[in-house]
């Protein structure tokens, strides 16, 4: 095990850390020291960093899915207008749009 010494922490932040430790000790039968608390928090840093990266990737995927959903909803509104008009030209436009949407779906899956 490696020893890490931290210097230059302000008294104000040290007091905040002590308050956190005191609060944790109030709600627990197992008492911890400031040193134990800081050790646990330092050991969590790599895991939290990895989780942050995974959350960022997930967020980007959700944003992409939301954009696709919005595009499909716009296309659906257009299709409804085309098919409700009952005119042959609009029906053909609607069918072409359906084909285009099907092609987009196939491209997204690849």
GROMACS .gro file of N, CA, C and O in nm:
model
  440
    1UNK      N    1   0.084  -0.117   0.000
    1UNK     CA    2   0.000   0.000   0.000
    1UNK      C    3   0.089   0.124   0.000
    1UNK      O    4   0.191   0.128   0.069
    2UNK      N    5   0.052   0.222  -0.077
    2UNK     CA    6   0.129   0.345  -0.091
    2UNK      C    7   0.071   0.452   0.000
    2UNK      O    8  -0.050   0.464   0.014
    3UNK      N    9   0.156   0.532   0.058
    3UNK     CA   10   0.113   0.642   0.143
    3UNK      C   11   0.103   0.769   0.059
    3UNK      O   12   0.196   0.804  -0.014
    4UNK      N   13  -0.010   0.835   0.071
    4UNK     CA   14  -0.030   0.962   0.001
    4UNK      C   15  -0.049   1.069   0.108
    4UNK      O   16  -0.132   1.055   0.198
    5UNK      N   17   0.029   1.175   0.097
    5UNK     CA   18   0.016   1.285   0.190
    5UNK      C   19  -0.038   1.405   0.112
    5UNK      O   20   0.011   1.438   0.005
    6UNK      N   21  -0.138   1.468   0.169
    6UNK     CA   22  -0.199   1.584   0.105
    6UNK      C   23  -0.172   1.705   0.192
    6UNK      O   24  -0.202   1.706   0.311
    7UNK      N   25  -0.113   1.805   0.130
    7UNK     CA   26  -0.082   1.928   0.202
    7UNK      C   27  -0.157   2.044   0.139
    7UNK      O   28  -0.196   2.039   0.024
    8UNK      N   29  -0.169   2.149   0.215
    8UNK     CA   30  -0.226   2.273   0.161
    8UNK      C   31  -0.377   2.277   0.155
    8UNK      O   32  -0.434   2.356   0.080
    9UNK      N   33  -0.445   2.192   0.233
    9UNK     CA   34  -0.592   2.197   0.237
    9UNK      C   35  -0.631   2.307   0.336
    9UNK      O   36  -0.578   2.315   0.446
   10UNK      N   37  -0.724   2.389   0.294
   10UNK     CA   38  -0.765   2.500   0.380
   10UNK      C   39  -0.837   2.448   0.504
   10UNK      O   40  -0.896   2.340   0.504
   11UNK      N   41  -0.829   2.527   0.609
   11UNK     CA   42  -0.897   2.492   0.734
   11UNK      C   43  -1.048   2.479   0.712
   11UNK      O   44  -1.113   2.393   0.770
   12UNK      N   45  -1.099   2.563   0.626
   12UNK     CA   46  -1.243   2.562   0.597
   12UNK      C   47  -1.284   2.429   0.532
   12UNK      O   48  -1.383   2.368   0.573
   13UNK      N   49  -1.207   2.382   0.435
   13UNK     CA   50  -1.239   2.255   0.371
   13UNK      C   51  -1.217   2.137   0.465
   13UNK      O   52  -1.293   2.040   0.462
   14UNK      N   53  -1.117   2.146   0.548
   14UNK     CA   54  -1.093   2.041   0.647
   14UNK      C   55  -1.211   2.031   0.745
   14UNK      O   56  -1.255   1.921   0.779
   15UNK      N   57  -1.263   2.146   0.784
   15UNK     CA   58  -1.379   2.148   0.873
   15UNK      C   59  -1.502   2.088   0.802
   15UNK      O   60  -1.581   2.016   0.864
   16UNK      N   61  -1.517   2.115   0.674
   16UNK     CA   62  -1.628   2.057   0.597
   16UNK      C   63  -1.616   1.905   0.591
   16UNK      O   64  -1.715   1.833   0.605
   17UNK      N   65  -1.495   1.857   0.567
   17UNK     CA   66  -1.472   1.713   0.564
   17UNK      C   67  -1.506   1.651   0.699
   17UNK      O   68  -1.571   1.546   0.707
   18UNK      N   69  -1.462   1.717   0.807
   18UNK     CA   70  -1.492   1.667   0.941
   18UNK      C   71  -1.642   1.663   0.967
   18UNK      O   72  -1.693   1.570   1.031
   19UNK      N   73  -1.716   1.762   0.916
   19UNK     CA   74  -1.862   1.763   0.933
   19UNK      C   75  -1.925   1.644   0.859
   19UNK      O   76  -2.018   1.581   0.908
   20UNK      N   77  -1.873   1.616   0.741
   20UNK     CA   78  -1.924   1.500   0.665
   20UNK      C   79  -1.900   1.371   0.743
   20UNK      O   80  -1.989   1.288   0.756
   21UNK      N   81  -1.779   1.357   0.795
   21UNK     CA   82  -1.744   1.237   0.872
   21UNK      C   83  -1.834   1.226   0.995
   21UNK      O   84  -1.885   1.118   1.027
   22UNK      N   85  -1.853   1.339   1.064
   22UNK     CA   86  -1.941   1.337   1.182
   22UNK      C   87  -2.083   1.295   1.145
   22UNK      O   88  -2.146   1.217   1.216
   23UNK      N   89  -2.132   1.346   1.034
   23UNK     CA   90  -2.267   1.312   0.988
   23UNK      C   91  -2.277   1.163   0.956
   23UNK      O   92  -2.374   1.098   0.992
   24UNK      N   93  -2.175   1.111   0.888
   24UNK     CA   94  -2.174   0.968   0.857
   24UNK      C   95  -2.168   0.885   0.984
   24UNK      O   96  -2.232   0.779   0.992
   25UNK      N   97  -2.093   0.929   1.083
   25UNK     CA   98  -2.081   0.855   1.208
   25UNK      C   99  -2.210   0.857   1.289
   25UNK      O  100  -2.238   0.764   1.363
   26UNK      N  101  -2.290   0.962   1.274
   26UNK     CA  102  -2.418   0.970   1.346
   26UNK      C  103  -2.513   0.861   1.299
   26UNK      O  104  -2.591   0.808   1.377
   27UNK      N  105  -2.509   0.831   1.170
   27UNK     CA  106  -2.604   0.737   1.112
   27UNK      C  107  -2.549   0.596   1.099
   27UNK      O  108  -2.610   0.513   1.035
   28UNK      N  109  -2.435   0.569   1.160
   28UNK     CA  110  -2.373   0.438   1.143
   28UNK      C  111  -2.321   0.386   1.277
   28UNK      O  112  -2.274   0.463   1.361
   29UNK      N  113  -2.328   0.255   1.291
   29UNK     CA  114  -2.274   0.194   1.412
   29UNK      C  115  -2.122   0.180   1.401
   29UNK      O  116  -2.052   0.174   1.502
   30UNK      N  117  -2.072   0.174   1.279
   30UNK     CA  118  -1.927   0.164   1.256
   30UNK      C  119  -1.871   0.305   1.238
   30UNK      O  120  -1.901   0.373   1.141
   31UNK      N  121  -1.791   0.349   1.331
   31UNK     CA  122  -1.733   0.483   1.325
   31UNK      C  123  -1.611   0.485   1.234
   31UNK      O  124  -1.533   0.390   1.232
   32UNK      N  125  -1.599   0.592   1.156
   32UNK     CA  126  -1.484   0.605   1.068
   32UNK      C  127  -1.408   0.733   1.102
   32UNK      O  128  -1.464   0.827   1.157
   33UNK      N  129  -1.281   0.733   1.068
   33UNK     CA  130  -1.198   0.851   1.090
   33UNK      C  131  -1.193   0.933   0.961
   33UNK      O  132  -1.235   0.887   0.854
   34UNK      N  133  -1.141   1.052   0.972
   34UNK     CA  134  -1.123   1.137   0.854
   34UNK      C  135  -1.034   1.065   0.753
   34UNK      O  136  -1.060   1.064   0.634
   35UNK      N  137  -0.928   1.002   0.803
   35UNK     CA  138  -0.834   0.931   0.717
   35UNK      C  139  -0.904   0.817   0.641
   35UNK      O  140  -0.884   0.799   0.521
   36UNK      N  141  -0.987   0.740   0.711
   36UNK     CA  142  -1.059   0.630   0.646
   36UNK      C  143  -1.156   0.685   0.541
   36UNK      O  144  -1.169   0.629   0.432
   37UNK      N  145  -1.224   0.793   0.575
   37UNK     CA  146  -1.317   0.855   0.482
   37UNK      C  147  -1.245   0.900   0.354
   37UNK      O  148  -1.289   0.870   0.243
   38UNK      N  149  -1.134   0.970   0.372
   38UNK     CA  150  -1.059   1.019   0.256
   38UNK      C  151  -1.003   0.904   0.173
   38UNK      O  152  -1.003   0.910   0.050
   39UNK      N  153  -0.958   0.799   0.238
   39UNK     CA  154  -0.907   0.682   0.166
   39UNK      C  155  -1.017   0.621   0.078
   39UNK      O  156  -0.996   0.590  -0.039
   40UNK      N  157  -1.136   0.605   0.135
   40UNK     CA  158  -1.248   0.549   0.058
   40UNK      C  159  -1.285   0.639  -0.060
   40UNK      O  160  -1.313   0.591  -0.169
   41UNK      N  161  -1.285   0.769  -0.036
   41UNK     CA  162  -1.320   0.863  -0.143
   41UNK      C  163  -1.216   0.863  -0.255
   41UNK      O  164  -1.250   0.867  -0.372
   42UNK      N  165  -1.089   0.854  -0.218
   42UNK     CA  166  -0.983   0.850  -0.319
   42UNK      C  167  -0.994   0.722  -0.402
   42UNK      O  168  -0.974   0.723  -0.523
   43UNK      N  169  -1.026   0.611  -0.336
   43UNK     CA  170  -1.038   0.485  -0.408
   43UNK      C  171  -1.158   0.483  -0.502
   43UNK      O  172  -1.162   0.406  -0.598
   44UNK      N  173  -1.256   0.569  -0.479
   44UNK     CA  174  -1.374   0.578  -0.565
   44UNK      C  175  -1.348   0.659  -0.693
   44UNK      O  176  -1.423   0.649  -0.789
   45UNK      N  177  -1.244   0.740  -0.694
   45UNK     CA  178  -1.219   0.830  -0.806
   45UNK      C  179  -1.212   0.757  -0.940
   45UNK      O  180  -1.280   0.797  -1.035
   46UNK      N  181  -1.132   0.651  -0.954
   46UNK     CA  182  -1.128   0.583  -1.085
   46UNK      C  183  -1.264   0.525  -1.128
   46UNK      O  184  -1.300   0.531  -1.245
   47UNK      N  185  -1.338   0.471  -1.032
   47UNK     CA  186  -1.470   0.415  -1.064
   47UNK      C  187  -1.566   0.524  -1.107
   47UNK      O  188  -1.643   0.507  -1.203
   48UNK      N  189  -1.564   0.638  -1.036
   48UNK     CA  190  -1.651   0.749  -1.073
   48UNK      C  191  -1.615   0.805  -1.210
   48UNK      O  192  -1.703   0.842  -1.288
   49UNK      N  193  -1.488   0.809  -1.240
   49UNK     CA  194  -1.443   0.858  -1.371
   49UNK      C  195  -1.495   0.766  -1.481
   49UNK      O  196  -1.545   0.812  -1.584
   50UNK      N  197  -1.486   0.636  -1.459
   50UNK     CA  198  -1.536   0.540  -1.558
   50UNK      C  199  -1.687   0.554  -1.575
   50UNK      O  200  -1.738   0.550  -1.686
   51UNK      N  201  -1.759   0.570  -1.464
   51UNK     CA  202  -1.904   0.586  -1.471
   51UNK      C  203  -1.939   0.713  -1.549
   51UNK      O  204  -2.034   0.714  -1.627
   52UNK      N  205  -1.864   0.821  -1.527
   52UNK     CA  206  -1.889   0.947  -1.597
   52UNK      C  207  -1.875   0.927  -1.746
   52UNK      O  208  -1.955   0.978  -1.824
   53UNK      N  209  -1.773   0.852  -1.787
   53UNK     CA  210  -1.751   0.825  -1.928
   53UNK      C  211  -1.867   0.746  -1.986
   53UNK      O  212  -1.917   0.775  -2.095
   54UNK      N  213  -1.913   0.645  -1.912
   54UNK     CA  214  -2.026   0.564  -1.959
   54UNK      C  215  -2.153   0.648  -1.967
   54UNK      O  216  -2.232   0.633  -2.060
   55UNK      N  217  -2.174   0.737  -1.872
   55UNK     CA  218  -2.291   0.824  -1.873
   55UNK      C  219  -2.286   0.917  -1.993
   55UNK      O  220  -2.388   0.940  -2.059
   56UNK      N  221  -2.167   0.968  -2.025
   56UNK     CA  222  -2.153   1.056  -2.141
   56UNK      C  223  -2.189   0.983  -2.270
   56UNK      O  224  -2.259   1.036  -2.356
   57UNK      N  225  -2.140   0.860  -2.284
   57UNK     CA  226  -2.171   0.781  -2.404
   57UNK      C  227  -2.321   0.753  -2.412
   57UNK      O  228  -2.381   0.763  -2.519
   58UNK      N  229  -2.381   0.718  -2.300
   58UNK     CA  230  -2.524   0.692  -2.296
   58UNK      C  231  -2.603   0.817  -2.331
   58UNK      O  232  -2.700   0.812  -2.407
   59UNK      N  233  -2.560   0.929  -2.279
   59UNK     CA  234  -2.626   1.056  -2.308
   59UNK      C  235  -2.622   1.087  -2.457
   59UNK      O  236  -2.722   1.131  -2.514
   60UNK      N  237  -2.509   1.064  -2.521
   60UNK     CA  238  -2.498   1.089  -2.665
   60UNK      C  239  -2.591   0.997  -2.743
   60UNK      O  240  -2.655   1.041  -2.840
   61UNK      N  241  -2.600   0.871  -2.702
   61UNK     CA  242  -2.691   0.778  -2.770
   61UNK      C  243  -2.837   0.820  -2.753
   61UNK      O  244  -2.916   0.813  -2.847
   62UNK      N  245  -2.872   0.866  -2.635
   62UNK     CA  246  -3.009   0.912  -2.610
   62UNK      C  247  -3.040   1.034  -2.694
   62UNK      O  248  -3.149   1.045  -2.752
   63UNK      N  249  -2.946   1.128  -2.704
   63UNK     CA  250  -2.967   1.245  -2.788
   63UNK      C  251  -2.988   1.206  -2.933
   63UNK      O  252  -3.076   1.261  -3.001
   64UNK      N  253  -2.911   1.111  -2.982
   64UNK     CA  254  -2.925   1.065  -3.120
   64UNK      C  255  -3.062   1.002  -3.140
   64UNK      O  256  -3.129   1.029  -3.240
   65UNK      N  257  -3.104   0.919  -3.045
   65UNK     CA  258  -3.235   0.855  -3.055
   65UNK      C  259  -3.347   0.959  -3.052
   65UNK      O  260  -3.446   0.946  -3.124
   66UNK      N  261  -3.332   1.063  -2.971
   66UNK     CA  262  -3.433   1.169  -2.964
   66UNK      C  263  -3.444   1.243  -3.097
   66UNK      O  264  -3.554   1.275  -3.142
   67UNK      N  265  -3.330   1.271  -3.160
   67UNK     CA  266  -3.333   1.337  -3.291
   67UNK      C  267  -3.404   1.251  -3.395
   67UNK      O  268  -3.486   1.299  -3.472
   68UNK      N  269  -3.372   1.121  -3.394
   68UNK     CA  270  -3.438   1.030  -3.488
   68UNK      C  271  -3.588   1.024  -3.463
   68UNK      O  272  -3.668   1.025  -3.557
   69UNK      N  273  -3.627   1.019  -3.338
   69UNK     CA  274  -3.768   1.015  -3.304
   69UNK      C  275  -3.839   1.141  -3.353
   69UNK      O  276  -3.950   1.134  -3.407
   70UNK      N  277  -3.777   1.257  -3.335
   70UNK     CA  278  -3.836   1.381  -3.383
   70UNK      C  279  -3.853   1.380  -3.534
   70UNK      O  280  -3.955   1.425  -3.586
   71UNK      N  281  -3.751   1.329  -3.605
   71UNK     CA  282  -3.761   1.320  -3.751
   71UNK      C  283  -3.875   1.228  -3.791
   71UNK      O  284  -3.951   1.259  -3.883
   72UNK      N  285  -3.889   1.115  -3.726
   72UNK     CA  286  -3.998   1.022  -3.757
   72UNK      C  287  -4.134   1.083  -3.727
   72UNK      O  288  -4.230   1.063  -3.802
   73UNK      N  289  -4.144   1.159  -3.619
   73UNK     CA  290  -4.272   1.223  -3.587
   73UNK      C  291  -4.309   1.328  -3.692
   73UNK      O  292  -4.426   1.339  -3.731
   74UNK      N  293  -4.210   1.405  -3.737
   74UNK     CA  294  -4.237   1.503  -3.844
   74UNK      C  295  -4.284   1.430  -3.970
   74UNK      O  296  -4.380   1.472  -4.035
   75UNK      N  297  -4.215   1.323  -4.003
   75UNK     CA  298  -4.251   1.246  -4.123
   75UNK      C  299  -4.392   1.188  -4.107
   75UNK      O  300  -4.471   1.188  -4.204
   76UNK      N  301  -4.426   1.141  -3.989
   76UNK     CA  302  -4.559   1.085  -3.965
   76UNK      C  303  -4.666   1.193  -3.985
   76UNK      O  304  -4.770   1.167  -4.046
   77UNK      N  305  -4.640   1.313  -3.936
   77UNK     CA  306  -4.735   1.423  -3.955
   77UNK      C  307  -4.755   1.453  -4.104
   77UNK      O  308  -4.868   1.476  -4.150
   78UNK      N  309  -4.647   1.452  -4.178
   78UNK     CA  310  -4.656   1.476  -4.323
   78UNK      C  311  -4.736   1.364  -4.389
   78UNK      O  312  -4.822   1.389  -4.474
   79UNK      N  313  -4.707   1.239  -4.350
   79UNK     CA  314  -4.780   1.125  -4.408
   79UNK      C  315  -4.930   1.136  -4.381
   79UNK      O  316  -5.012   1.110  -4.470
   80UNK      N  317  -4.964   1.172  -4.260
   80UNK     CA  318  -5.106   1.186  -4.226
   80UNK      C  319  -5.171   1.290  -4.316
   80UNK      O  320  -5.281   1.269  -4.370
   81UNK      N  321  -5.104   1.403  -4.335
   81UNK     CA  322  -5.160   1.508  -4.422
   81UNK      C  323  -5.176   1.457  -4.565
   81UNK      O  324  -5.278   1.482  -4.629
   82UNK      N  325  -5.074   1.388  -4.615
   82UNK     CA  326  -5.081   1.334  -4.752
   82UNK      C  327  -5.198   1.238  -4.768
   82UNK      O  328  -5.276   1.247  -4.862
   83UNK      N  329  -5.209   1.143  -4.676
   83UNK     CA  330  -5.311   1.040  -4.692
   83UNK      C  331  -5.451   1.092  -4.661
   83UNK      O  332  -5.549   1.042  -4.716
   84UNK      N  333  -5.461   1.192  -4.577
   84UNK     CA  334  -5.593   1.249  -4.546
   84UNK      C  335  -5.647   1.333  -4.661
   84UNK      O  336  -5.767   1.348  -4.676
   85UNK      N  337  -5.558   1.388  -4.743
   85UNK     CA  338  -5.606   1.472  -4.853
   85UNK      C  339  -5.683   1.388  -4.955
   85UNK      O  340  -5.775   1.437  -5.019
   86UNK      N  341  -5.645   1.261  -4.967
   86UNK     CA  342  -5.715   1.172  -5.059
   86UNK      C  343  -5.679   1.191  -5.204
   86UNK      O  344  -5.730   1.120  -5.291
   87UNK      N  345  -5.593   1.285  -5.234
   87UNK     CA  346  -5.554   1.307  -5.373
   87UNK      C  347  -5.445   1.208  -5.412
   87UNK      O  348  -5.359   1.171  -5.332
   88UNK      N  349  -5.449   1.170  -5.539
   88UNK     CA  350  -5.356   1.068  -5.589
   88UNK      C  351  -5.210   1.115  -5.577
   88UNK      O  352  -5.123   1.038  -5.535
   89UNK      N  353  -5.183   1.241  -5.612
   89UNK     CA  354  -5.045   1.292  -5.605
   89UNK      C  355  -4.993   1.287  -5.461
   89UNK      O  356  -4.878   1.249  -5.436
   90UNK      N  357  -5.077   1.328  -5.368
   90UNK     CA  358  -5.036   1.327  -5.227
   90UNK      C  359  -5.015   1.184  -5.177
   90UNK      O  360  -4.923   1.157  -5.099
   91UNK      N  361  -5.099   1.091  -5.222
   91UNK     CA  362  -5.083   0.952  -5.183
   91UNK      C  363  -4.950   0.897  -5.235
   91UNK      O  364  -4.878   0.827  -5.163
   92UNK      N  365  -4.914   0.932  -5.358
   92UNK     CA  366  -4.786   0.888  -5.413
   92UNK      C  367  -4.669   0.948  -5.335
   92UNK      O  368  -4.571   0.880  -5.307
   93UNK      N  369  -4.682   1.077  -5.300
   93UNK     CA  370  -4.578   1.141  -5.219
   93UNK      C  371  -4.564   1.068  -5.084
   93UNK      O  372  -4.453   1.047  -5.034
   94UNK      N  373  -4.677   1.032  -5.025
   94UNK     CA  374  -4.676   0.961  -4.898
   94UNK      C  375  -4.608   0.826  -4.910
   94UNK      O  376  -4.529   0.786  -4.824
   95UNK      N  377  -4.638   0.754  -5.019
   95UNK     CA  378  -4.576   0.623  -5.040
   95UNK      C  379  -4.425   0.637  -5.060
   95UNK      O  380  -4.347   0.557  -5.008
   96UNK      N  381  -4.383   0.739  -5.135
   96UNK     CA  382  -4.240   0.763  -5.154
   96UNK      C  383  -4.171   0.795  -5.021
   96UNK      O  384  -4.060   0.749  -4.995
   97UNK      N  385  -4.239   0.875  -4.941
   97UNK     CA  386  -4.182   0.909  -4.810
   97UNK      C  387  -4.169   0.784  -4.722
   97UNK      O  388  -4.069   0.767  -4.653
   98UNK      N  389  -4.268   0.697  -4.726
   98UNK     CA  390  -4.259   0.572  -4.650
   98UNK      C  391  -4.139   0.489  -4.696
   98UNK      O  392  -4.066   0.432  -4.613
   99UNK      N  393  -4.117   0.483  -4.827
   99UNK     CA  394  -4.001   0.409  -4.878
   99UNK      C  395  -3.871   0.472  -4.830
   99UNK      O  396  -3.778   0.402  -4.790
  100UNK      N  397  -3.864   0.606  -4.832
  100UNK     CA  398  -3.743   0.675  -4.785
  100UNK      C  399  -3.718   0.646  -4.637
  100UNK      O  400  -3.604   0.623  -4.596
  101UNK      N  401  -3.825   0.647  -4.559
  101UNK     CA  402  -3.810   0.619  -4.415
  101UNK      C  403  -3.764   0.476  -4.391
  101UNK      O  404  -3.682   0.449  -4.303
  102UNK      N  405  -3.814   0.383  -4.470
  102UNK     CA  406  -3.772   0.243  -4.456
  102UNK      C  407  -3.622   0.231  -4.490
  102UNK      O  408  -3.550   0.158  -4.423
  103UNK      N  409  -3.576   0.303  -4.591
  103UNK     CA  410  -3.435   0.300  -4.626
  103UNK      C  411  -3.349   0.360  -4.515
  103UNK      O  412  -3.241   0.309  -4.486
  104UNK      N  413  -3.397   0.468  -4.453
  104UNK     CA  414  -3.323   0.528  -4.341
  104UNK      C  415  -3.312   0.430  -4.225
  104UNK      O  416  -3.207   0.420  -4.162
  105UNK      N  417  -3.419   0.358  -4.198
  105UNK     CA  418  -3.418   0.261  -4.088
  105UNK      C  419  -3.316   0.151  -4.116
  105UNK      O  420  -3.244   0.108  -4.027
  106UNK      N  421  -3.309   0.105  -4.242
  106UNK     CA  422  -3.214   0.001  -4.277
  106UNK      C  423  -3.071   0.050  -4.259
  106UNK      O  424  -2.985  -0.021  -4.211
  107UNK      N  425  -3.045   0.176  -4.297
  107UNK     CA  426  -2.910   0.234  -4.283
  107UNK      C  427  -2.871   0.247  -4.136
  107UNK      O  428  -2.757   0.226  -4.098
  108UNK      N  429  -2.965   0.284  -4.051
  108UNK     CA  430  -2.937   0.302  -3.907
  108UNK      C  431  -2.901   0.169  -3.842
  108UNK      O  432  -2.819   0.164  -3.752
  109UNK      N  433  -2.962   0.061  -3.886
  109UNK     CA  434  -2.935  -0.069  -3.827
  109UNK      C  435  -2.795  -0.119  -3.862
  109UNK      O  436  -2.737  -0.196  -3.789
  110UNK      N  437  -2.742  -0.076  -3.974
  110UNK     CA  438  -2.608  -0.120  -4.016
  110UNK      C  439  -2.507  -0.043  -3.941
  110UNK      O  440  -2.440  -0.049  -3.862
   0.00000   0.00000   0.00000
